[in-house]
mmCIF file of C-alpha atoms and ligand atoms in Angstrom:
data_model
loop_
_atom_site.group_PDB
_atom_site.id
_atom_site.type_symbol
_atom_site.label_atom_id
_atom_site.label_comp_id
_atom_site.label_asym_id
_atom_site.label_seq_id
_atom_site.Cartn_x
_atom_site.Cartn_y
_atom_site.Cartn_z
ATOM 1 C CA UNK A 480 -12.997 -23.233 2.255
ATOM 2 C CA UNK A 481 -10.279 -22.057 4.958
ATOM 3 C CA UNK A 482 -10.246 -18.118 5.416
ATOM 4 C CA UNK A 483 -9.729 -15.355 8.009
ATOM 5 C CA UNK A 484 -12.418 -14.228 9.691
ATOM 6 C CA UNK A 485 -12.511 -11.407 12.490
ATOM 7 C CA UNK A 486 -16.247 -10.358 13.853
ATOM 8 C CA UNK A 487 -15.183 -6.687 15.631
ATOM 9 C CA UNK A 488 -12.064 -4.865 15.153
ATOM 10 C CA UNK A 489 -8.788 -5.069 17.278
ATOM 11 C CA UNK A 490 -5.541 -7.107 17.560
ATOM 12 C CA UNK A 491 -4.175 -9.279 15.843
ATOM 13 C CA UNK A 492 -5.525 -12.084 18.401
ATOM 14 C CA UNK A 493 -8.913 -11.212 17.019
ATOM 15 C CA UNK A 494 -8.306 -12.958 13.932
ATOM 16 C CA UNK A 495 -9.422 -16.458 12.998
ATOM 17 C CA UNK A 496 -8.788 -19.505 10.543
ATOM 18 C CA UNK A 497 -12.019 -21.284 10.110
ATOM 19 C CA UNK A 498 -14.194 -23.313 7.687
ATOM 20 C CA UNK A 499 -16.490 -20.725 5.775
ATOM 21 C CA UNK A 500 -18.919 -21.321 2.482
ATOM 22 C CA UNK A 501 -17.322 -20.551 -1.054
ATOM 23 C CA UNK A 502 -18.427 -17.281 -2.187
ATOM 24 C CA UNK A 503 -20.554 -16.810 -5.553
ATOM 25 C CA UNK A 504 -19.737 -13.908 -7.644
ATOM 26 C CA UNK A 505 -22.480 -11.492 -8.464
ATOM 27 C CA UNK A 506 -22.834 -9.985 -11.797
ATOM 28 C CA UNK A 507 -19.650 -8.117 -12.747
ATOM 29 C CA UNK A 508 -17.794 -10.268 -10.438
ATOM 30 C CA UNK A 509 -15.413 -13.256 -10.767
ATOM 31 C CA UNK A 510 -14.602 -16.027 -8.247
ATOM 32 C CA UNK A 511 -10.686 -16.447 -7.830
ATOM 33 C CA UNK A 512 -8.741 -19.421 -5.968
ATOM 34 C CA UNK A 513 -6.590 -17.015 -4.493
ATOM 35 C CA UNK A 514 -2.740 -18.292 -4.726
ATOM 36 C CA UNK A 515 -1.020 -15.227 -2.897
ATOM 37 C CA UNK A 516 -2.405 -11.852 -1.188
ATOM 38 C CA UNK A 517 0.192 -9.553 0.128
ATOM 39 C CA UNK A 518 0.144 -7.380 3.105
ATOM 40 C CA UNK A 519 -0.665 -3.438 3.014
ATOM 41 C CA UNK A 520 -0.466 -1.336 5.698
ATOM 42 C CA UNK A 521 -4.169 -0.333 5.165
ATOM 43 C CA UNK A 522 -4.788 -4.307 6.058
ATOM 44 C CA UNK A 523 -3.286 -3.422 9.133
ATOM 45 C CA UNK A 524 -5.414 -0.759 9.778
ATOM 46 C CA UNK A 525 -8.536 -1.942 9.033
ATOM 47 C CA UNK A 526 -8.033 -4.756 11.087
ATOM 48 C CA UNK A 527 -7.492 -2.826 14.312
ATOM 49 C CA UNK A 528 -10.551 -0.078 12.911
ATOM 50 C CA UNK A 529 -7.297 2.398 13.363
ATOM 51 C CA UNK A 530 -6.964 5.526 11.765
ATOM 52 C CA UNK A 531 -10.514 5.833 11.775
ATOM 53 C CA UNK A 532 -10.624 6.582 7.763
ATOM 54 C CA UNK A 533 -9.805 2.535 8.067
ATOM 55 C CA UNK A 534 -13.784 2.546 8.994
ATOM 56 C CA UNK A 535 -15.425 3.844 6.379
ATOM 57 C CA UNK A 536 -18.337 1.645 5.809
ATOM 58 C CA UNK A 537 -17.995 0.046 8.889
ATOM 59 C CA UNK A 538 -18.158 2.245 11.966
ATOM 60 C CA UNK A 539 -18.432 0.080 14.820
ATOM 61 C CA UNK A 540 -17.711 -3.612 13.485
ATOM 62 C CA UNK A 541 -15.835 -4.207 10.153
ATOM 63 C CA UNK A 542 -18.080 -4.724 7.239
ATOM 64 C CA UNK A 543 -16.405 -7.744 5.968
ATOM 65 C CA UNK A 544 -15.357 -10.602 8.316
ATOM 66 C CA UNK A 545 -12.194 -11.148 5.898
ATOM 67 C CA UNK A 546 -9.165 -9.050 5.251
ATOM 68 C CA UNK A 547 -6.609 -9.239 2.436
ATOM 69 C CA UNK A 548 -7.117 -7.008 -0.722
ATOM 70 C CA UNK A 549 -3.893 -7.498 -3.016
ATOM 71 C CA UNK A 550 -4.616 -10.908 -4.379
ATOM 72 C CA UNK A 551 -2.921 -13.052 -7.085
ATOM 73 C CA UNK A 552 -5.026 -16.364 -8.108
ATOM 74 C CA UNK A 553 -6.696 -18.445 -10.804
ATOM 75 C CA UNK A 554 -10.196 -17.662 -11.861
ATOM 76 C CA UNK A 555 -12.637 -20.543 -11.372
ATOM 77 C CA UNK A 556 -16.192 -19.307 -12.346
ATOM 78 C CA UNK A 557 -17.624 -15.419 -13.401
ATOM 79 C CA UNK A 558 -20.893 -14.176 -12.749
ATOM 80 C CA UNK A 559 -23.065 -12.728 -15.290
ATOM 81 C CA UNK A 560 -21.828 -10.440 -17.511
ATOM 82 C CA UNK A 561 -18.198 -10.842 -17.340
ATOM 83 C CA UNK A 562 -16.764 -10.634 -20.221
ATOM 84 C CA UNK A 563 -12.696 -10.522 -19.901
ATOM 85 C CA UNK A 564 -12.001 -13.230 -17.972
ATOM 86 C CA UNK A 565 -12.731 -16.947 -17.859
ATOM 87 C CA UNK A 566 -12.257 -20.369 -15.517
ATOM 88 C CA UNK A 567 -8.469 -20.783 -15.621
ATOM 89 C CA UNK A 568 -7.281 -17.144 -15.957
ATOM 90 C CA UNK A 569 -4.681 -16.028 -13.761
ATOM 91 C CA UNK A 570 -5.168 -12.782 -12.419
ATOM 92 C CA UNK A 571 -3.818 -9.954 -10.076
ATOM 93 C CA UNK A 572 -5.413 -7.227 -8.346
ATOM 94 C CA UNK A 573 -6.319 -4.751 -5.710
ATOM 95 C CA UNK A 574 -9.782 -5.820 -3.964
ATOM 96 C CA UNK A 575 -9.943 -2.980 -1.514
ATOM 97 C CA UNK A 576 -13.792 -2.569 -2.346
ATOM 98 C CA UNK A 577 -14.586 -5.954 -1.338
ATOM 99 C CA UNK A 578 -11.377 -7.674 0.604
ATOM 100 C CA UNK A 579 -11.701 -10.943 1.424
ATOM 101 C CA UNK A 580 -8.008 -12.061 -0.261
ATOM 102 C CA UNK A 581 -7.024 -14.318 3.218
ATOM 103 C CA UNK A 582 -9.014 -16.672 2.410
ATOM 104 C CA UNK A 583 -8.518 -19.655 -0.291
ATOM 105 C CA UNK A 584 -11.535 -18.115 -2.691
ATOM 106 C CA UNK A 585 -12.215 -14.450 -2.907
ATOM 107 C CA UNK A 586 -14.767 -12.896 -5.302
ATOM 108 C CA UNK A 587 -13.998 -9.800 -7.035
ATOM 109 C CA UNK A 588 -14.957 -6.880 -9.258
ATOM 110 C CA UNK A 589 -13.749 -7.515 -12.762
ATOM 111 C CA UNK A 590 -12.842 -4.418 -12.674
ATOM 112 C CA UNK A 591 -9.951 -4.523 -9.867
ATOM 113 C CA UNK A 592 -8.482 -7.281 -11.905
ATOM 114 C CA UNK A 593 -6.166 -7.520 -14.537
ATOM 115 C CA UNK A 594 -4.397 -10.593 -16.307
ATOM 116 C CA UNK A 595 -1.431 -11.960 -14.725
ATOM 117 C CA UNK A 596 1.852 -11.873 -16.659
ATOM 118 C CA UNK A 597 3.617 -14.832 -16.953
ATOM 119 C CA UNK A 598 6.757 -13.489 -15.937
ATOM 120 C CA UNK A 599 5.454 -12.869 -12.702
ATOM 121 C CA UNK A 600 4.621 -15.860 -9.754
ATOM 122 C CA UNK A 601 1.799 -15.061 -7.859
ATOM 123 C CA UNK A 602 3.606 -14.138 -4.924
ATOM 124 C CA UNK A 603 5.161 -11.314 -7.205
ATOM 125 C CA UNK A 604 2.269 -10.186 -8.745
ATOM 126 C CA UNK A 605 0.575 -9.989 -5.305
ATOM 127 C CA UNK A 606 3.053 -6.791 -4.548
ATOM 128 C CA UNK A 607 2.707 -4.785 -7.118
ATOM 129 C CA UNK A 608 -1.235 -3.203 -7.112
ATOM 130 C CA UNK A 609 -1.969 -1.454 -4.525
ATOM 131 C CA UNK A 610 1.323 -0.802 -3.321
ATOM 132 C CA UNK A 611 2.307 0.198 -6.972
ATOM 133 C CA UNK A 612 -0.791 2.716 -7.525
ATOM 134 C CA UNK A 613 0.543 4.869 -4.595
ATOM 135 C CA UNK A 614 4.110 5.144 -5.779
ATOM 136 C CA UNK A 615 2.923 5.311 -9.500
ATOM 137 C CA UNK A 616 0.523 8.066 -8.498
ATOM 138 C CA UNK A 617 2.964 9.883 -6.027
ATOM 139 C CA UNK A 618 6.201 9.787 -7.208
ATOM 140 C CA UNK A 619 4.532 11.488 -11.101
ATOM 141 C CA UNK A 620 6.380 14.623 -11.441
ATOM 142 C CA UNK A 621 9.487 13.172 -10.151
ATOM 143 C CA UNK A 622 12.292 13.995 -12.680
ATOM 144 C CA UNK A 623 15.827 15.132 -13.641
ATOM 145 C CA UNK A 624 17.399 17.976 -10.986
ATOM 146 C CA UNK A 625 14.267 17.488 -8.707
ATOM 147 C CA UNK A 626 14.516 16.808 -4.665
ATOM 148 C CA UNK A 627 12.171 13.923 -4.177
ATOM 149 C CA UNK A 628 11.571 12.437 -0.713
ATOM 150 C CA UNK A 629 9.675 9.795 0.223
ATOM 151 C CA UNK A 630 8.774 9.365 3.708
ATOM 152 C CA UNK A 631 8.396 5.690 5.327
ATOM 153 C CA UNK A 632 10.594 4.339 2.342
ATOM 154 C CA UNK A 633 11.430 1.009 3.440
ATOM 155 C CA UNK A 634 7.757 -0.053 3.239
ATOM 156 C CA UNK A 635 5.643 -1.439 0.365
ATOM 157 C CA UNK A 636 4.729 1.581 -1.218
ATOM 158 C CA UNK A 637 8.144 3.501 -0.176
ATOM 159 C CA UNK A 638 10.294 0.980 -1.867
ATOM 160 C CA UNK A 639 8.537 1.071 -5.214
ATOM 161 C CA UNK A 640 8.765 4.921 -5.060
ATOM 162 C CA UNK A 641 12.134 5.283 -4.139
ATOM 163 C CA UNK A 642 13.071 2.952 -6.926
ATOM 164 C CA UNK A 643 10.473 4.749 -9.260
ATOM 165 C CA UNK A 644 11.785 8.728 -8.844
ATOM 166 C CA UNK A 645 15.637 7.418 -9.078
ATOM 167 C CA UNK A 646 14.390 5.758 -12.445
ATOM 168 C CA UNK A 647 12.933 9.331 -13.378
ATOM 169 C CA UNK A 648 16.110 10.961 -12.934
ATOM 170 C CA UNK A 649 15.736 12.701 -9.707
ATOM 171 C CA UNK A 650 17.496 12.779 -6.437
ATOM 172 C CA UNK A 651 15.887 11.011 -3.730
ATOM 173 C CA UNK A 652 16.136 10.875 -0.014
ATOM 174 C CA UNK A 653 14.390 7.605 1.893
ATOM 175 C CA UNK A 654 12.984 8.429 5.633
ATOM 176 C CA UNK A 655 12.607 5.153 7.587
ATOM 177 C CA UNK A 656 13.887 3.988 11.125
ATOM 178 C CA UNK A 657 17.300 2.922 11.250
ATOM 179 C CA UNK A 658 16.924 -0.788 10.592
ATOM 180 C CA UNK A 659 15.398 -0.464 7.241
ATOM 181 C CA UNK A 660 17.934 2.353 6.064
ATOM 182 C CA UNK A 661 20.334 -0.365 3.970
ATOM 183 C CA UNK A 662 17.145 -1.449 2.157
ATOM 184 C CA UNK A 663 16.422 2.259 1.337
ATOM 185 C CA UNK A 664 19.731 2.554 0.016
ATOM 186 C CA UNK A 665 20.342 -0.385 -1.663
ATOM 187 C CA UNK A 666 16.355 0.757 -3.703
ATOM 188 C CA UNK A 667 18.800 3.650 -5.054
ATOM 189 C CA UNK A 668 18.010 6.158 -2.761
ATOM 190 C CA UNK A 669 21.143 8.556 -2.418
ATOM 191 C CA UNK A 670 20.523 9.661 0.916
ATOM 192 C CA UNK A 671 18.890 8.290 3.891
ATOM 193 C CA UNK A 672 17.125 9.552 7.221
ATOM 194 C CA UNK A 673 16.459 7.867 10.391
ATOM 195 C CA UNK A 674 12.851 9.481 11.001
ATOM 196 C CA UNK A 675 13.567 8.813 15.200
ATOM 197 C CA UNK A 676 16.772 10.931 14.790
ATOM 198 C CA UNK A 677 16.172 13.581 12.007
ATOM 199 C CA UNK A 678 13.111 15.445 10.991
ATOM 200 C CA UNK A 679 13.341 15.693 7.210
ATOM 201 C CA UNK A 680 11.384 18.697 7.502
ATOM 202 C CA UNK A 681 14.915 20.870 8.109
ATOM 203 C CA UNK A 682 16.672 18.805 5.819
ATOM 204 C CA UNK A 683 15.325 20.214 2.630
ATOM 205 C CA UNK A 684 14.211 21.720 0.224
ATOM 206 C CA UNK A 685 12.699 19.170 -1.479
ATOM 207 C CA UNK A 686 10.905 19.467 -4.682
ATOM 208 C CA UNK A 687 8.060 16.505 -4.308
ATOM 209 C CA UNK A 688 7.493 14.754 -1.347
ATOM 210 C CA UNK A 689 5.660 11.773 -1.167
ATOM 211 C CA UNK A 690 4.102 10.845 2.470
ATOM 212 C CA UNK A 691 3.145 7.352 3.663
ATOM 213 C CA UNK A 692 2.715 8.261 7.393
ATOM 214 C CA UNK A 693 2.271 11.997 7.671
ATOM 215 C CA UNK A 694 1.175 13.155 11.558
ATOM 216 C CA UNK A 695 3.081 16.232 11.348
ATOM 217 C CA UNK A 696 1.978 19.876 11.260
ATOM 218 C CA UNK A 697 1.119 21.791 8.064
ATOM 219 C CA UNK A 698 3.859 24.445 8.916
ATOM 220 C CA UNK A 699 6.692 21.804 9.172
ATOM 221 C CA UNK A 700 5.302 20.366 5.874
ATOM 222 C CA UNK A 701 5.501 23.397 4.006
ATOM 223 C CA UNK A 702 9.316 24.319 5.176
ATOM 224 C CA UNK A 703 9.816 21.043 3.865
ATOM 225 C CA UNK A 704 9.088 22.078 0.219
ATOM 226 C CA UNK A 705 11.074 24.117 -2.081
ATOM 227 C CA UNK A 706 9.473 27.304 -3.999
ATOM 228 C CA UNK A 707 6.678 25.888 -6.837
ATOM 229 C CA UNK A 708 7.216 22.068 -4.682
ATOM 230 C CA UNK A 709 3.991 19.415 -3.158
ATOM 231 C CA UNK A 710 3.928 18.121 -0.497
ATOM 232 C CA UNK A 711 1.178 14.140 -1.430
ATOM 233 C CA UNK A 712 0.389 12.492 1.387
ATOM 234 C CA UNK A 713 -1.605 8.919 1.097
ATOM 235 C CA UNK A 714 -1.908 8.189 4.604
ATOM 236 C CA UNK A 715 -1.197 8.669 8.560
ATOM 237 C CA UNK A 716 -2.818 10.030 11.557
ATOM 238 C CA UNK A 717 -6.543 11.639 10.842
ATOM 239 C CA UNK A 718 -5.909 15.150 12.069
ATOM 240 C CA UNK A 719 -2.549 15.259 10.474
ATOM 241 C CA UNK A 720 -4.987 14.308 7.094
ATOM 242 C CA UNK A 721 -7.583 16.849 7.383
ATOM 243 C CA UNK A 722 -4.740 19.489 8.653
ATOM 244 C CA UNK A 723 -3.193 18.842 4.952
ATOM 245 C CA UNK A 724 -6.726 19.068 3.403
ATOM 246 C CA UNK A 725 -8.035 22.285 5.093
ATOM 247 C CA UNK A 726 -4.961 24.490 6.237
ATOM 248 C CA UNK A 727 -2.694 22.681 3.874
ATOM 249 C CA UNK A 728 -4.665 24.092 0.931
ATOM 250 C CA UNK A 729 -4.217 27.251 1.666
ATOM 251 C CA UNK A 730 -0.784 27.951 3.304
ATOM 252 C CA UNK A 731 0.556 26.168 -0.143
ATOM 253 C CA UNK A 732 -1.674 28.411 -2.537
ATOM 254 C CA UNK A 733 -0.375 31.323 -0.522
ATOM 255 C CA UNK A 734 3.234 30.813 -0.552
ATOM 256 C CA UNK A 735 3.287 28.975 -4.017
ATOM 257 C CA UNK A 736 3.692 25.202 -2.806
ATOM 258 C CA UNK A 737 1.040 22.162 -2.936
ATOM 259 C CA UNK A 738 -0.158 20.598 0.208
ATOM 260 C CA UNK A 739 -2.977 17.761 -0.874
ATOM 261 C CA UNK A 740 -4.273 14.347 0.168
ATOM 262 C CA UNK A 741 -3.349 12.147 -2.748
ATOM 263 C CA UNK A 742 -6.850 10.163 -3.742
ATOM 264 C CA UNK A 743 -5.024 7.140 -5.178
ATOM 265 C CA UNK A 744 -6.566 6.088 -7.998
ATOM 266 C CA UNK A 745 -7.294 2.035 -8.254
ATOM 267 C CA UNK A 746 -7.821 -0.614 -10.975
ATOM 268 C CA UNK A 747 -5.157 -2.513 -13.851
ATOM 269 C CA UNK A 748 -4.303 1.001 -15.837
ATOM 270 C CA UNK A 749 -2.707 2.203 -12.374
ATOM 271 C CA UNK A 750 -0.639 -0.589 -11.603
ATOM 272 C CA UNK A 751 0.023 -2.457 -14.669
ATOM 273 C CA UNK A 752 2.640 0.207 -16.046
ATOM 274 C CA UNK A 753 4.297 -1.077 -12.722
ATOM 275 C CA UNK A 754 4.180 -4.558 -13.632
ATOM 276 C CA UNK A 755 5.660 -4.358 -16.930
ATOM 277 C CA UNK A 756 8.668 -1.714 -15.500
ATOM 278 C CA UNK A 757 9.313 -5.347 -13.097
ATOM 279 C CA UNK A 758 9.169 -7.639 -16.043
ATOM 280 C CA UNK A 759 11.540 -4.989 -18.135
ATOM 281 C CA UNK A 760 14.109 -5.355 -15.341
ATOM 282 C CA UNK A 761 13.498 -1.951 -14.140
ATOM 283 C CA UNK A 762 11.969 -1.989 -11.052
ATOM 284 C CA UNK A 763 12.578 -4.668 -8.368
ATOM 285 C CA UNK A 764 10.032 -6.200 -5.582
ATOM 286 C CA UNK A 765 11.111 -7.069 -2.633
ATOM 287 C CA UNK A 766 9.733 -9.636 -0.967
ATOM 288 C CA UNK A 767 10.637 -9.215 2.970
ATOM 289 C CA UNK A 768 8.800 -12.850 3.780
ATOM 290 C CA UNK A 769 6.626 -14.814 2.975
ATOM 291 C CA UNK A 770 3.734 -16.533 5.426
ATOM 292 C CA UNK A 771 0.905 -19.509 5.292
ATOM 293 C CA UNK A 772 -2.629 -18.769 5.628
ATOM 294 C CA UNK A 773 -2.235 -19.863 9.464
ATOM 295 C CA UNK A 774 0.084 -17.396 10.166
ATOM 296 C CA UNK A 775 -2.025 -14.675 8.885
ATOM 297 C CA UNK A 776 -1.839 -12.624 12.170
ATOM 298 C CA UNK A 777 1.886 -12.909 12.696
ATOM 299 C CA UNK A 778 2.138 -11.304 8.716
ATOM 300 C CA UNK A 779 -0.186 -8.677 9.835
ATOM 301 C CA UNK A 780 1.774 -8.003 12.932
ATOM 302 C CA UNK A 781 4.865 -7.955 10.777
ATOM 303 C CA UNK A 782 3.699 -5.264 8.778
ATOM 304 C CA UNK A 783 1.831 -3.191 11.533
ATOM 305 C CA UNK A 784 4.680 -3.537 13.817
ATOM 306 C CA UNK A 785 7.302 -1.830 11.062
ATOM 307 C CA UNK A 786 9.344 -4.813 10.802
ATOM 308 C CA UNK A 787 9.054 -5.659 6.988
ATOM 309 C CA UNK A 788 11.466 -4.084 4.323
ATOM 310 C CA UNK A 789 9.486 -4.147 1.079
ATOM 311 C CA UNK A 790 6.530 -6.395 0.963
ATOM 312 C CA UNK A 791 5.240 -9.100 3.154
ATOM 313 C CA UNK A 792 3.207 -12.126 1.603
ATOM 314 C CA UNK A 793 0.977 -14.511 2.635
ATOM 315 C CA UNK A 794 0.901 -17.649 0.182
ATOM 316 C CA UNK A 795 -2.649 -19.096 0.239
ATOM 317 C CA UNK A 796 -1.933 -21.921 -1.382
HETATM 318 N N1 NAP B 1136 -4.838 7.807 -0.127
HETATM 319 C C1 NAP B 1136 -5.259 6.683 -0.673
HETATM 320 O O1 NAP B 1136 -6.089 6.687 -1.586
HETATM 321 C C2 NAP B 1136 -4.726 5.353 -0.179
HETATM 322 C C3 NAP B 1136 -5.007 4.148 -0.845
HETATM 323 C C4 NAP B 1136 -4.471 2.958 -0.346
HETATM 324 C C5 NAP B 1136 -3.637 2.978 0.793
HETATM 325 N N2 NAP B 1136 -3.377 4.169 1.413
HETATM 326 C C6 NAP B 1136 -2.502 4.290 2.599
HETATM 327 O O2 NAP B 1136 -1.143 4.298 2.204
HETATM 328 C C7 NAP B 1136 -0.343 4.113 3.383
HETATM 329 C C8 NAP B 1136 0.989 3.422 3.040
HETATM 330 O O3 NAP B 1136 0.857 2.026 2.961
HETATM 331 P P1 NAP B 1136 2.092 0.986 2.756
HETATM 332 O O4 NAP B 1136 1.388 -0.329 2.589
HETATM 333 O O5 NAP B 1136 3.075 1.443 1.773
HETATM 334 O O6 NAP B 1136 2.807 1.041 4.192
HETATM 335 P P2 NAP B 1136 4.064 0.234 4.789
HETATM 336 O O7 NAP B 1136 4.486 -0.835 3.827
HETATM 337 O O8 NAP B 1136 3.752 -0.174 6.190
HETATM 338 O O9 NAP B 1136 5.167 1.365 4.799
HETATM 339 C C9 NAP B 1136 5.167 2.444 5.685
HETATM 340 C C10 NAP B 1136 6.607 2.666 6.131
HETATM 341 O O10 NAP B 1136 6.678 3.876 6.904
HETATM 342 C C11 NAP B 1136 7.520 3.667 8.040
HETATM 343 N N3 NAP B 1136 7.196 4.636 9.062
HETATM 344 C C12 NAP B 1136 6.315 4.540 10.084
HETATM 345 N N4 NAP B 1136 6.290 5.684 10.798
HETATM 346 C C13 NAP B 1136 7.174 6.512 10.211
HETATM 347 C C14 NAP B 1136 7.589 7.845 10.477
HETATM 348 N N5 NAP B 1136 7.094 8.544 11.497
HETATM 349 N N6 NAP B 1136 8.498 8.406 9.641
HETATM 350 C C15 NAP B 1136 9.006 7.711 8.591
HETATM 351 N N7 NAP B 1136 8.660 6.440 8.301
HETATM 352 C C16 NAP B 1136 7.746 5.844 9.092
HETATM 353 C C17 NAP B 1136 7.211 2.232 8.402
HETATM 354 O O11 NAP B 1136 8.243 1.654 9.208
HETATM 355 P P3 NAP B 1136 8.197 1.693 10.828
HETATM 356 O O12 NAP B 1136 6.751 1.534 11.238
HETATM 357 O O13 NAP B 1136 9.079 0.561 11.251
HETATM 358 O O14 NAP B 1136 8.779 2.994 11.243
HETATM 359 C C18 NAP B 1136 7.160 1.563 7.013
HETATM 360 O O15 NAP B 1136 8.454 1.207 6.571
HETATM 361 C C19 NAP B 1136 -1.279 3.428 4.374
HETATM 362 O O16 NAP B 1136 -1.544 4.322 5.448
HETATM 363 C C20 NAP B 1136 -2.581 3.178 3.588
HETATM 364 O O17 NAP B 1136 -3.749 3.293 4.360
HETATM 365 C C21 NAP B 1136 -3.895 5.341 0.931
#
């Protein structure tokens, strides 16, 4: 089969399309003819071994030789064990443990995967589980009368959340750069900020806000918040993390705000309520573009470099 395959971490350039052997599932584990995997920004960063979180179980060359964990595809064979899916299924799901989605066959832990609806294409249902778990998961709380901001909006994650907490009833500000500000709005967001011109942190207060990129200090994040308010963060630069974990922590229990790290939680019952909110007509995805398999580093690039509003795809097949 085609897929690929990178031997060290790095640029883009460091990226391959070559011939590799099929993979066999293991027990627990299905084998899926992968039809679509879309692009996160943690493919990004585990390509280039960047923040180092992204190398966690891999310090100095990446444990698997082949990216891609939000895959869409058809089963064609389950190892022992299995018992929810068959040859022929089509499924969906976030394969962060394993990766391995660019690539035309990917094996998988049943337990990542869930059964694709047939309202969604592949390409669609490639969006929505990683991406979805993180705005599911940070945007809970969100409601009538509250401030919710999410910052880095435009993004996969971003544009799910923005269009989740407006659903919810709350009042939401996007923070992006200026060229994805007309995609934040037109999510539902009712206002917008241009993160290289204002720093939401004296724009507030906001009642939840929900981080994609945090690398600002603990003391900027907590003016940010309102009385009783959190501050979720899912990811950014490392010390900017552990500041949030450690000093975080306790500047919010002492002035009655929540700083935390928000552990997102993965598998179907996180991003299947996401899926059927898309097939209800509530929620949109937004495709930004789609690639081909040989133009898996210029989809990568796409993402890492900022460029995509919503979600970027790369159609296997
Ligand atoms: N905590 C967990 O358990 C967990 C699980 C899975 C993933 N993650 C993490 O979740 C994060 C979000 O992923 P994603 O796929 O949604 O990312 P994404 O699609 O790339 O979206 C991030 C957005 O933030 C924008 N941005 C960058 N710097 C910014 C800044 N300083 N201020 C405001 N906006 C900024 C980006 O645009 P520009 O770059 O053009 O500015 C982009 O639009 C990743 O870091 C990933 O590792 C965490």
């Amino acid at each position: 089969m085609r897929a690929a395959v990178r031997d060290r971490y790095g640029p883009p350039s460091v990226l391959r399309v070559e011939e590799v052997p099929v993979p066999s599932p293991a027990a627990g584990q299905v084998l899926v003819e992968v039809a679509a995997t879309s692009v996160n920004l943690s493919d990004w960063e585990t390509l280039r071994g960047s923040p180092l979180y992204a190398r966690i179980g891999g310090l100095r060359s990446p444990a698997r030789r082949t990216p891609g964990s939000d895959i869409a595809g058809r089963v064609t064979a389950v190892g022992a064990g299995v018992t929810r899916f068959r040859p022929g299924d089509e499924v969906y799901g976030d394969n962060l443990a394993l990766t391995g989605g660019f690539a035309e066959y990917a094996v998988a832990a049943e337990s990542a995967l869930a059964h694709k609806p047939g309202g969604l294409s592949f390409v669609q249902a490639s969006t929505i589980p990683q991406a979805g778990a993180i705005a599911l998961q940070g945007t809970a709380g969100a409601g009538p009368g509250r401030r919710v901001l999410v910052n880095g909006a435009g993004g996969g994650s971003g544009s799910f959340a923005v269009q989740l907490a407006k659903r919810a009833g709350a009042h939401v500000t996007g923070v992006d750069n200026a060229g994805k500000l007309d995609h934040v709005r037109a999510l539902g967001a009712d206002e917008v900020l241009d993160h290289r011109r204002q720093d939401f942190t004296r724009c507030g207060p906001y009642d939840l806000v929900l981080d994609l990129v945090a690398h600002r200090s603990v003391l900027a994040y907590r003016r940010a918040l309102a009385p009783g308010g959190r501050y979720r963060c899912v990811g950014g630069s490392v010390p900017a993390l552990l500041r949030v974990l450690t000093i975080g922590w306790v500047a919010g229990r002492l002035t009655g705000r929540h700083l935390g790290v928000l552990a997102v939680r993965e598998g179907p019952a996180h991003f299947e309520p996401l899926a059927r909110l898309v097939l209800a007509g509530e929620v949109g995805i937004h495709v930004d573009r789609t690639f081909g398999l040989d133009d898996v580093r210029e989809a990568l690039t796409h993402v890492g470099a900022g460029r995509a509003r919503g979600k970027v795809v790369v159609r296997i097949r």
